[in-house]
Short mmCIF file of C-alpha atoms in Angstrom, two decimals:
data_model
loop_
_atom_site.label_atom_id
_atom_site.label_comp_id
_atom_site.label_asym_id
_atom_site.label_seq_id
_atom_site.Cartn_x
_atom_site.Cartn_y
_atom_site.Cartn_z
CA UNK A 52 -67.71 12.86 -47.69
CA UNK A 53 -67.45 11.12 -51.06
CA UNK A 54 -64.01 12.67 -51.68
CA UNK A 55 -62.69 11.28 -48.42
CA UNK A 56 -63.96 7.84 -49.20
CA UNK A 57 -62.43 7.95 -52.69
CA UNK A 58 -59.01 9.06 -51.37
CA UNK A 59 -59.06 6.29 -48.78
CA UNK A 60 -59.88 3.83 -51.56
CA UNK A 61 -56.95 5.00 -53.71
CA UNK A 62 -54.53 4.84 -50.78
CA UNK A 63 -55.62 1.30 -49.94
CA UNK A 64 -54.96 0.28 -53.53
CA UNK A 65 -51.56 2.08 -53.66
CA UNK A 66 -50.06 0.45 -50.56
CA UNK A 67 -50.21 -3.17 -51.79
CA UNK A 68 -48.93 -2.06 -55.17
CA UNK A 69 -45.96 -0.30 -53.55
CA UNK A 70 -45.16 -3.36 -51.45
CA UNK A 71 -45.15 -5.56 -54.54
CA UNK A 72 -42.80 -3.16 -56.33
CA UNK A 73 -40.35 -3.04 -53.38
CA UNK A 74 -40.38 -6.82 -53.12
CA UNK A 75 -39.61 -7.06 -56.79
CA UNK A 76 -36.71 -4.60 -56.39
CA UNK A 77 -35.26 -6.56 -53.44
CA UNK A 78 -35.53 -9.79 -55.32
CA UNK A 79 -33.89 -8.15 -58.28
CA UNK A 80 -30.99 -6.93 -56.12
CA UNK A 81 -30.68 -10.37 -54.58
CA UNK A 82 -30.56 -11.85 -58.06
CA UNK A 83 -27.82 -9.43 -59.10
CA UNK A 84 -25.90 -10.09 -55.88
CA UNK A 85 -25.81 -13.84 -56.62
CA UNK A 86 -24.77 -13.10 -60.17
CA UNK A 87 -22.07 -10.71 -58.99
CA UNK A 88 -20.74 -13.15 -56.40
CA UNK A 89 -20.48 -15.96 -58.96
CA UNK A 90 -18.74 -13.77 -61.49
CA UNK A 91 -16.29 -12.25 -59.00
CA UNK A 92 -15.16 -15.51 -57.42
CA UNK A 93 -15.21 -17.66 -60.51
CA UNK A 94 -11.47 -17.36 -61.09
CA UNK A 95 -10.48 -15.61 -57.81
CA UNK A 96 -7.78 -16.96 -55.47
CA UNK A 97 -7.38 -15.70 -51.90
CA UNK A 98 -3.86 -17.09 -51.63
CA UNK A 99 -2.06 -14.31 -53.52
CA UNK A 100 -1.65 -10.65 -52.78
CA UNK A 101 -4.39 -8.85 -54.79
CA UNK A 102 -2.31 -6.42 -56.86
CA UNK A 103 -2.01 -6.18 -60.61
CA UNK A 104 1.69 -5.37 -60.40
CA UNK A 105 3.71 -7.52 -57.99
CA UNK A 106 6.15 -4.67 -57.43
CA UNK A 107 3.37 -2.41 -56.23
CA UNK A 108 2.84 -1.89 -52.50
CA UNK A 109 -0.54 -2.80 -51.05
CA UNK A 110 -1.64 -0.26 -48.41
CA UNK A 111 -3.58 -1.55 -45.42
CA UNK A 112 -5.30 0.98 -43.17
CA UNK A 113 -5.47 -0.10 -39.51
CA UNK A 114 -7.73 1.25 -36.79
CA UNK A 115 -8.01 -0.05 -33.22
CA UNK A 116 -10.99 0.56 -30.94
CA UNK A 117 -10.53 -0.25 -27.26
CA UNK A 118 -13.73 -1.60 -25.78
CA UNK A 119 -12.70 -2.92 -22.36
CA UNK A 120 -9.73 -3.83 -20.20
CA UNK A 121 -10.28 -7.39 -19.09
CA UNK A 122 -7.39 -7.75 -16.68
CA UNK A 123 -3.98 -6.40 -15.76
CA UNK A 124 -1.84 -9.18 -14.34
CA UNK A 125 1.04 -7.32 -12.69
CA UNK A 126 2.71 -10.47 -11.44
CA UNK A 127 2.94 -12.08 -14.91
CA UNK A 128 3.05 -8.70 -16.71
CA UNK A 129 0.18 -9.46 -19.08
CA UNK A 130 -2.55 -7.06 -20.25
CA UNK A 131 -5.84 -8.56 -21.39
CA UNK A 132 -7.98 -6.24 -23.52
CA UNK A 133 -11.09 -6.48 -25.67
CA UNK A 134 -10.44 -4.77 -29.03
CA UNK A 135 -12.26 -4.08 -32.26
CA UNK A 136 -9.77 -4.30 -35.10
CA UNK A 137 -10.69 -2.63 -38.39
CA UNK A 138 -8.59 -3.25 -41.50
CA UNK A 139 -9.29 -1.90 -44.96
CA UNK A 140 -7.49 -2.38 -48.27
CA UNK A 141 -8.19 -2.43 -52.00
CA UNK A 142 -8.45 -5.69 -53.92
CA UNK A 143 -7.64 -5.18 -57.60
CA UNK A 144 -9.58 -8.31 -58.65
CA UNK A 145 -12.83 -7.60 -56.83
CA UNK A 146 -14.26 -4.61 -58.74
CA UNK A 147 -17.45 -4.19 -60.73
CA UNK A 148 -19.60 -1.62 -62.44
CA UNK A 149 -22.55 -1.05 -60.16
CA UNK A 150 -24.73 0.13 -63.07
CA UNK A 151 -24.50 -3.32 -64.59
CA UNK A 152 -25.83 -4.86 -61.41
CA UNK A 153 -28.82 -2.61 -60.82
CA UNK A 154 -26.87 -0.09 -58.74
CA UNK A 155 -25.53 -2.70 -56.28
CA UNK A 156 -22.57 -0.94 -54.63
CA UNK A 157 -21.57 -3.35 -51.82
CA UNK A 158 -21.95 -6.91 -50.65
CA UNK A 159 -21.06 -8.76 -47.42
CA UNK A 160 -19.27 -12.04 -47.73
CA UNK A 161 -17.30 -14.34 -45.38
CA UNK A 162 -13.80 -13.09 -44.74
CA UNK A 163 -12.15 -16.41 -45.52
CA UNK A 164 -13.17 -16.07 -49.17
CA UNK A 165 -10.96 -13.05 -49.84
CA UNK A 166 -7.28 -12.35 -49.32
CA UNK A 167 -6.56 -10.94 -45.88
CA UNK A 168 -3.37 -9.32 -44.60
CA UNK A 169 -1.60 -11.40 -41.97
CA UNK A 170 -1.44 -8.57 -39.44
CA UNK A 171 -0.87 -9.95 -35.97
CA UNK A 172 -0.07 -8.64 -32.50
CA UNK A 173 3.70 -8.83 -32.19
CA UNK A 174 3.85 -8.80 -28.40
CA UNK A 175 1.17 -11.40 -27.95
CA UNK A 176 1.41 -13.35 -24.68
CA UNK A 177 -1.29 -15.96 -25.21
CA UNK A 178 -1.00 -19.69 -25.67
CA UNK A 179 -3.88 -19.68 -28.17
CA UNK A 180 -2.50 -19.23 -31.70
CA UNK A 181 -5.85 -19.61 -33.47
CA UNK A 182 -6.81 -17.50 -36.48
CA UNK A 183 -8.85 -14.28 -36.18
CA UNK A 184 -12.61 -14.48 -35.98
CA UNK A 185 -14.10 -15.17 -39.41
CA UNK A 186 -16.53 -12.29 -39.48
CA UNK A 187 -17.92 -10.97 -42.75
CA UNK A 188 -16.13 -8.35 -44.78
CA UNK A 189 -17.78 -5.47 -46.63
CA UNK A 190 -16.82 -5.45 -50.30
CA UNK A 191 -17.44 -2.27 -52.30
CA UNK A 192 -17.72 -1.91 -56.08
CA UNK A 193 -14.35 -0.07 -56.26
CA UNK A 194 -12.54 -3.03 -54.67
CA UNK A 195 -12.29 -1.62 -51.13
CA UNK A 196 -12.58 -4.30 -48.46
CA UNK A 197 -13.36 -3.41 -44.83
CA UNK A 198 -12.91 -6.09 -42.23
CA UNK A 199 -14.11 -5.50 -38.67
CA UNK A 200 -13.14 -8.27 -36.26
CA UNK A 201 -13.43 -8.38 -32.47
CA UNK A 202 -10.51 -9.84 -30.53
CA UNK A 203 -9.54 -10.50 -26.93
CA UNK A 204 -5.80 -9.93 -26.84
CA UNK A 205 -3.25 -10.80 -24.20
CA UNK A 206 -0.14 -8.72 -24.66
CA UNK A 207 3.07 -8.52 -22.70
CA UNK A 208 3.43 -5.29 -20.77
CA UNK A 209 6.47 -4.13 -18.81
CA UNK A 210 4.95 -3.22 -15.45
CA UNK A 211 6.78 -0.75 -13.22
CA UNK A 212 5.43 -1.08 -9.67
CA UNK A 213 7.88 1.28 -7.99
CA UNK A 214 5.08 3.64 -6.97
CA UNK A 215 2.34 1.09 -6.33
CA UNK A 216 -0.51 1.80 -5.59
CA UNK A 217 -0.05 5.29 -7.09
CA UNK A 218 1.56 4.03 -10.30
CA UNK A 219 0.95 4.68 -13.99
CA UNK A 220 1.59 2.07 -16.67
CA UNK A 221 2.27 2.25 -20.40
CA UNK A 222 1.41 -0.89 -22.32
CA UNK A 223 2.24 -1.23 -26.00
CA UNK A 224 0.11 -3.03 -28.59
CA UNK A 225 2.28 -3.52 -31.69
CA UNK A 226 0.56 -4.69 -34.90
CA UNK A 227 2.36 -5.65 -38.07
CA UNK A 228 2.47 -8.12 -40.91
CA UNK A 229 4.14 -11.39 -40.05
CA UNK A 230 5.43 -12.37 -43.54
CA UNK A 231 5.04 -9.37 -45.84
CA UNK A 232 7.72 -6.69 -45.74
CA UNK A 233 7.24 -2.98 -46.28
CA UNK A 234 7.75 -3.30 -50.05
CA UNK A 235 4.76 -5.62 -50.28
CA UNK A 236 2.32 -4.53 -47.57
CA UNK A 237 2.46 -1.12 -45.92
CA UNK A 238 0.45 -0.28 -42.80
CA UNK A 239 -1.15 3.16 -42.49
CA UNK A 240 -2.66 4.69 -39.36
CA UNK A 241 -6.31 5.49 -39.76
CA UNK A 242 -6.14 7.83 -36.74
CA UNK A 243 -3.38 9.35 -34.64
CA UNK A 244 -4.58 7.32 -31.66
CA UNK A 245 -6.78 4.44 -30.76
CA UNK A 246 -10.51 4.98 -30.64
CA UNK A 247 -11.78 5.27 -27.04
CA UNK A 248 -15.32 6.42 -27.76
CA UNK A 249 -16.82 3.01 -26.90
CA UNK A 250 -14.58 2.26 -23.93
CA UNK A 251 -16.31 0.70 -20.93
CA UNK A 252 -14.98 2.33 -17.77
CA UNK A 253 -12.78 0.04 -15.71
CA UNK A 254 -13.00 -0.23 -11.92
CA UNK A 255 -9.24 -0.28 -11.39
CA UNK A 256 -7.68 1.70 -14.23
CA UNK A 257 -8.18 5.10 -15.82
CA UNK A 258 -7.37 5.58 -19.51
CA UNK A 259 -5.35 8.73 -20.21
CA UNK A 260 -4.83 8.16 -23.92
CA UNK A 261 -3.86 5.67 -26.59
CA UNK A 262 -1.50 7.35 -29.08
CA UNK A 263 -0.45 5.48 -32.22
CA UNK A 264 3.00 5.62 -33.80
CA UNK A 265 4.17 3.98 -37.01
CA UNK A 266 7.62 2.37 -36.93
CA UNK A 267 9.72 1.01 -39.77
CA UNK A 268 12.27 -1.51 -38.52
CA UNK A 269 14.98 -3.37 -40.38
CA UNK A 270 15.78 -6.63 -38.62
CA UNK A 271 19.13 -8.35 -38.67
CA UNK A 272 17.82 -11.33 -40.58
CA UNK A 273 16.46 -9.38 -43.54
CA UNK A 274 17.38 -6.29 -45.51
CA UNK A 275 13.76 -5.29 -46.23
CA UNK A 276 11.96 -2.87 -43.90
CA UNK A 277 9.08 -4.12 -41.80
CA UNK A 278 6.54 -1.48 -40.79
CA UNK A 279 4.37 -1.76 -37.71
CA UNK A 280 1.95 0.40 -35.76
CA UNK A 281 2.37 0.67 -31.98
CA UNK A 282 -0.55 1.79 -29.85
CA UNK A 283 0.59 2.93 -26.40
CA UNK A 284 -2.11 2.47 -23.79
CA UNK A 285 -1.54 4.96 -20.93
CA UNK A 286 -3.10 3.67 -17.71
CA UNK A 287 -3.46 5.32 -14.30
CA UNK A 288 -4.33 3.09 -11.36
CA UNK A 289 -7.30 4.02 -9.17
CA UNK A 290 -5.66 3.85 -5.77
CA UNK A 291 -8.70 4.22 -3.48
CA UNK A 292 -9.13 0.47 -3.03
CA UNK A 293 -5.50 -0.05 -2.05
CA UNK A 294 -5.44 3.03 0.20
CA UNK A 295 -8.34 1.76 2.31
CA UNK A 296 -7.31 -1.91 2.29
CA UNK A 297 -3.50 -1.86 2.39
CA UNK A 298 -2.07 1.57 3.16
CA UNK A 299 -4.46 2.98 5.78
CA UNK A 300 -4.40 -0.15 8.01
CA UNK A 301 -0.60 -0.10 7.87
CA UNK A 302 -0.49 3.54 8.95
CA UNK A 303 -2.90 2.92 11.81
CA UNK A 304 -0.97 -0.14 12.96
CA UNK A 305 2.35 1.69 12.74
CA UNK A 306 0.99 4.42 15.05
CA UNK A 307 0.40 1.73 17.67
CA UNK A 308 4.12 0.97 17.89
CA UNK A 309 5.10 4.23 19.70
CA UNK A 310 2.22 3.75 22.13
CA UNK A 311 4.05 0.70 23.46
CA UNK A 312 6.44 3.12 25.18
CA UNK A 313 3.48 4.73 26.96
CA UNK A 314 2.34 1.48 28.54
CA UNK A 315 3.35 1.07 32.20
CA UNK A 316 6.33 -1.22 32.61
CA UNK A 317 4.53 -3.24 35.28
CA UNK A 318 1.65 -4.10 32.93
CA UNK A 319 3.67 -6.82 31.20
CA UNK A 320 2.20 -5.95 27.75
CA UNK A 321 4.90 -3.71 26.31
CA UNK A 322 6.85 -6.39 24.43
CA UNK A 323 3.75 -8.35 23.40
CA UNK A 324 2.25 -5.23 21.80
CA UNK A 325 5.36 -4.70 19.66
CA UNK A 326 5.43 -8.35 18.58
CA UNK A 327 1.72 -8.28 17.68
CA UNK A 328 2.14 -5.15 15.56
CA UNK A 329 5.14 -6.71 13.83
CA UNK A 330 3.16 -9.84 12.95
CA UNK A 331 0.25 -7.76 11.61
CA UNK A 332 2.56 -5.83 9.30
CA UNK A 333 4.15 -9.08 8.15
CA UNK A 334 0.73 -10.29 6.99
CA UNK A 335 0.17 -7.12 4.95
CA UNK A 336 3.67 -7.40 3.50
CA UNK A 337 2.93 -10.93 2.29
CA UNK A 338 -0.30 -9.74 0.67
CA UNK A 339 1.58 -7.09 -1.30
CA UNK A 340 4.30 -9.59 -2.26
CA UNK A 341 1.68 -11.92 -3.74
CA UNK A 342 0.35 -9.17 -6.00
CA UNK A 343 3.63 -7.70 -7.20
CA UNK A 344 6.02 -9.34 -9.68
CA UNK A 345 9.24 -10.74 -8.20
CA UNK A 346 11.46 -7.96 -9.51
CA UNK A 347 14.23 -5.81 -8.11
CA UNK A 348 11.95 -2.76 -8.04
CA UNK A 349 10.41 -2.81 -4.58
CA UNK A 350 7.04 -0.99 -4.61
CA UNK A 351 6.60 2.16 -2.59
CA UNK A 352 4.16 0.54 -0.19
CA UNK A 353 6.59 -2.36 0.26
CA UNK A 354 9.33 0.07 1.23
CA UNK A 355 6.95 1.66 3.72
CA UNK A 356 6.17 -1.74 5.22
CA UNK A 357 9.85 -2.63 5.51
CA UNK A 358 10.72 0.73 7.12
CA UNK A 359 7.82 0.40 9.55
CA UNK A 360 8.75 -3.17 10.45
CA UNK A 361 12.35 -2.09 11.05
CA UNK A 362 11.15 0.73 13.28
CA UNK A 363 8.90 -1.62 15.26
CA UNK A 364 11.75 -4.10 15.69
CA UNK A 365 13.94 -1.29 17.02
CA UNK A 366 11.17 -0.09 19.34
CA UNK A 367 10.70 -3.60 20.73
CA UNK A 368 14.43 -3.93 21.39
CA UNK A 369 14.51 -0.53 23.12
CA UNK A 370 11.48 -1.53 25.18
CA UNK A 371 13.34 -4.58 26.47
CA UNK A 372 16.34 -2.44 27.43
CA UNK A 373 14.14 0.15 29.16
CA UNK A 374 12.32 -2.57 31.10
CA UNK A 375 15.67 -3.77 32.41
CA UNK A 376 16.35 -0.23 33.64
CA UNK A 377 12.92 -0.09 35.25
CA UNK A 378 13.42 -3.29 37.20
CA UNK A 379 16.83 -2.33 38.57
CA UNK A 380 16.72 -3.11 42.29
CA UNK A 381 18.93 -2.61 45.30
CA UNK A 382 21.75 -4.56 43.71
CA UNK A 383 22.12 -2.06 40.85
CA UNK A 384 24.67 0.69 40.80
CA UNK A 385 23.52 4.23 41.52
CA UNK A 386 22.39 6.42 38.65
CA UNK A 387 25.45 8.14 37.13
CA UNK A 388 25.83 11.83 37.70
CA UNK A 389 25.50 12.74 34.00
CA UNK A 390 22.28 10.71 33.73
CA UNK A 391 20.93 12.37 36.84
CA UNK A 392 21.64 15.82 35.38
CA UNK A 393 20.62 15.20 31.77
CA UNK A 394 17.73 12.77 32.20
CA UNK A 395 16.32 13.42 35.65
CA UNK A 396 16.78 17.17 35.74
CA UNK A 397 16.34 18.37 32.14
CA UNK A 398 14.62 15.70 30.05
CA UNK A 399 12.03 14.94 32.71
CA UNK A 400 10.92 18.59 32.65
CA UNK A 401 10.88 18.72 28.85
CA UNK A 402 8.69 15.61 28.53
CA UNK A 403 6.62 16.36 31.68
CA UNK A 404 7.67 13.21 33.48
CA UNK A 405 7.14 13.21 37.24
CA UNK A 406 8.32 10.91 39.98
CA UNK A 407 6.80 7.48 40.41
CA UNK A 408 3.28 7.97 41.72
CA UNK A 409 3.41 11.72 41.04
CA UNK A 410 0.90 13.49 38.87
CA UNK A 411 0.62 16.93 37.30
CA UNK A 412 -1.03 18.51 40.40
CA UNK A 413 2.25 19.91 41.60
CA UNK A 414 0.92 22.16 44.46
CA UNK A 415 -0.72 19.21 46.15
CA UNK A 416 2.42 17.20 45.59
CA UNK A 417 4.57 19.92 47.14
CA UNK A 418 2.34 20.00 50.23
CA UNK A 419 2.61 16.25 50.54
CA UNK A 420 6.39 16.51 50.27
CA UNK A 421 6.43 19.20 52.97
CA UNK A 422 4.32 17.05 55.30
CA UNK A 423 6.58 14.15 54.58
CA UNK A 424 9.70 16.15 55.33
CA UNK A 425 8.13 17.49 58.51
CA UNK A 426 7.23 13.97 59.54
CA UNK A 427 10.76 12.77 58.85
CA UNK A 428 12.19 15.66 60.88
CA UNK A 429 9.81 14.91 63.77
CA UNK A 430 10.80 11.28 63.70
CA UNK A 431 14.46 12.21 63.69
CA UNK A 432 13.94 14.63 66.60
CA UNK A 433 12.04 12.02 68.56
CA UNK A 434 14.78 9.51 67.82
CA UNK A 435 17.42 11.93 69.07
CA UNK A 436 15.40 12.65 72.20
CA UNK A 437 15.06 8.95 72.91
CA UNK A 438 18.74 8.40 72.38
CA UNK A 439 19.66 11.37 74.63
CA UNK A 440 17.22 10.21 77.26
CA UNK A 441 18.61 6.70 77.11
CA UNK A 442 22.16 8.00 77.26
CA UNK A 443 21.28 10.10 80.27
CA UNK A 444 19.76 7.06 81.91
CA UNK A 445 22.92 5.19 81.03
CA UNK A 446 25.03 7.87 82.69
CA UNK A 447 22.79 7.73 85.72
CA UNK A 448 23.25 3.98 85.80
CA UNK A 449 27.03 4.39 85.71
CA UNK A 450 26.89 7.00 88.46
CA UNK A 451 24.63 4.83 90.58
CA UNK A 452 26.91 1.88 90.06
CA UNK A 453 29.89 3.88 91.31
CA UNK A 454 27.99 5.21 94.30
CA UNK A 455 26.58 1.83 95.16
CA UNK A 456 30.02 0.31 94.85
CA UNK A 457 31.52 2.83 97.19
CA UNK A 458 28.67 2.42 99.65
CA UNK A 459 28.94 -1.34 99.57
CA UNK A 460 32.65 -1.12 100.22
CA UNK A 461 32.18 1.39 102.98
CA UNK A 462 29.12 0.03 104.71
CA UNK A 463 28.60 -3.48 103.25
CA UNK A 464 24.80 -3.01 102.88
CA UNK A 465 22.21 -2.84 100.08
CA UNK A 466 23.72 -5.70 98.00
CA UNK A 467 20.46 -6.73 96.39
CA UNK A 468 19.58 -3.16 95.30
CA UNK A 469 22.94 -2.86 93.63
CA UNK A 470 22.38 -6.02 91.55
CA UNK A 471 18.96 -4.74 90.38
CA UNK A 472 20.45 -1.44 89.34
CA UNK A 473 23.23 -3.16 87.38
CA UNK A 474 20.70 -5.41 85.55
CA UNK A 475 18.55 -2.36 84.63
CA UNK A 476 21.49 -0.54 83.10
CA UNK A 477 22.40 -3.62 81.02
CA UNK A 478 18.83 -3.67 79.59
CA UNK A 479 19.13 -0.02 78.58
CA UNK A 480 22.40 -0.70 76.75
CA UNK A 481 20.88 -3.62 74.82
CA UNK A 482 17.85 -1.51 73.89
CA UNK A 483 20.08 1.23 72.49
CA UNK A 484 21.98 -1.28 70.33
CA UNK A 485 18.73 -2.71 68.94
CA UNK A 486 17.37 0.73 68.14
CA UNK A 487 20.58 1.70 66.34
CA UNK A 488 20.43 -1.54 64.31
CA UNK A 489 16.83 -0.89 63.29
CA UNK A 490 17.66 2.70 62.37
CA UNK A 491 20.55 1.55 60.20
CA UNK A 492 18.31 -1.02 58.45
CA UNK A 493 15.64 1.60 57.78
CA UNK A 494 18.27 3.99 56.48
CA UNK A 495 19.71 1.36 54.13
CA UNK A 496 16.22 0.40 52.95
CA UNK A 497 15.40 4.02 52.19
CA UNK A 498 18.66 4.43 50.28
CA UNK A 499 18.01 1.30 48.18
CA UNK A 500 14.41 2.34 47.58
CA UNK A 501 15.53 5.80 46.48
CA UNK A 502 18.02 4.17 44.09
CA UNK A 503 15.26 2.02 42.56
CA UNK A 504 12.94 5.02 42.25
CA UNK A 505 15.64 6.92 40.38
CA UNK A 506 16.14 4.06 37.90
CA UNK A 507 12.36 3.81 37.38
CA UNK A 508 12.20 7.52 36.67
CA UNK A 509 15.09 7.18 34.22
CA UNK A 510 13.19 4.37 32.44
CA UNK A 511 10.01 6.46 32.36
CA UNK A 512 11.81 9.46 30.88
CA UNK A 513 13.43 7.29 28.20
CA UNK A 514 10.05 5.72 27.41
CA UNK A 515 8.54 9.15 26.86
CA UNK A 516 11.54 10.31 24.81
CA UNK A 517 11.43 7.34 22.43
CA UNK A 518 7.64 7.55 22.16
CA UNK A 519 7.84 11.04 20.69
CA UNK A 520 10.81 10.11 18.51
CA UNK A 521 8.93 7.18 16.96
CA UNK A 522 5.74 9.21 16.58
CA UNK A 523 7.67 11.78 14.57
CA UNK A 524 9.29 9.03 12.47
CA UNK A 525 5.93 7.43 11.66
CA UNK A 526 4.42 10.79 10.77
CA UNK A 527 7.24 11.76 8.44
CA UNK A 528 7.26 8.34 6.78
CA UNK A 529 3.54 8.63 6.11
CA UNK A 530 3.95 12.14 4.70
CA UNK A 531 6.90 10.98 2.59
CA UNK A 532 5.02 8.14 0.95
CA UNK A 533 2.05 10.40 0.17
CA UNK A 534 4.39 13.09 -1.15
CA UNK A 535 6.15 10.65 -3.48
CA UNK A 536 2.82 9.38 -4.71
CA UNK A 537 1.63 12.89 -5.46
#
């Protein structure tokens, strides 16, 4: 029990003593840091390149870390990205012996106190030409300076929207010195690609790599080489949003266009449906045009819209022509023989088009036709019987007239009966003429009605033919756009 109390006593004494020693060490390092800073920057100038020999090349190591894609403006072709830019180089005038300063091996000082390479983004597309963020630099005893600075860059990017919304983009970020040539400042890649370990996933774009390539270019103005490092950001668009909001509605609307041929001609909605579908596609086309840059490369979805709008325009025009055929009346010419053979005989069977008012229950229809034919034959037989009966009565009237005439001449009697008989025969003759006139009118009406029914059937067959043609066109266009995207 006494041993435990003694050990607790010694520990309680040792902890304050250790804290005092550590505080003294920290204060000592702080003292040496102030001393080191004053000695290093007493005669230091950040205006000149920190090399002992002016003919010697100063190597600057560059590393880019992509943190986030802020925005991709396809219309203005500008990529906004959040980067961490790390640059490291050796300053020949900022070295010390760490043993002389109590083992102090590094200090952190403001970046504007030391010389910094003027490495800028060549393809910058921002109006703000301010200097980089003045974050601290890490200065080591051997003269190595490491400068980490965050930056939001806006770079120009050549956007190819030919396969929008299934497109991939390659945007370059080119970094190089603005005033120093390759004989003065050389840029070295820290890695073969940009660092994507801290990338925040974007909702619209997928990152498929960021390779880095060093280029040495000799410009026409100067004979010295100018090195630069180009980071190529490979982007793949996530197309789900555009499929459900732009492409799928267009496909569904385009499938409505062939259904206009299936509408009955007497409904009065065939042309209005085509015009409505055309206006809907025009709205979607304007939405795509507002997103895309005004270039000669028409996007894939724009081509699909234009092809669909052209198809709907053609379908509306054909609908108007077919409606004119449907409403052909008694004044129209008869259906030509070739149309009767090709359209009414063959195409109507291929597309299962029946007569006006006919349905697919053909046995019932055949029975109705038989009853109709039997009724027509009965009517014709009754009409012939009436005519024969009336003609017989007419012959009897003529015979009676002759007999009555002879009797009146011979005997001079029955004058009044003769007049009645003559009047009766005249009524029969007038009745026969009226019946023949009515029969001719009915016959002409049936002929005109049959002519109109034939034209209506021709219009119905053509409606069904063009409906399937346009359905096939819409299907193949949809498959084509998906195939090109894949």
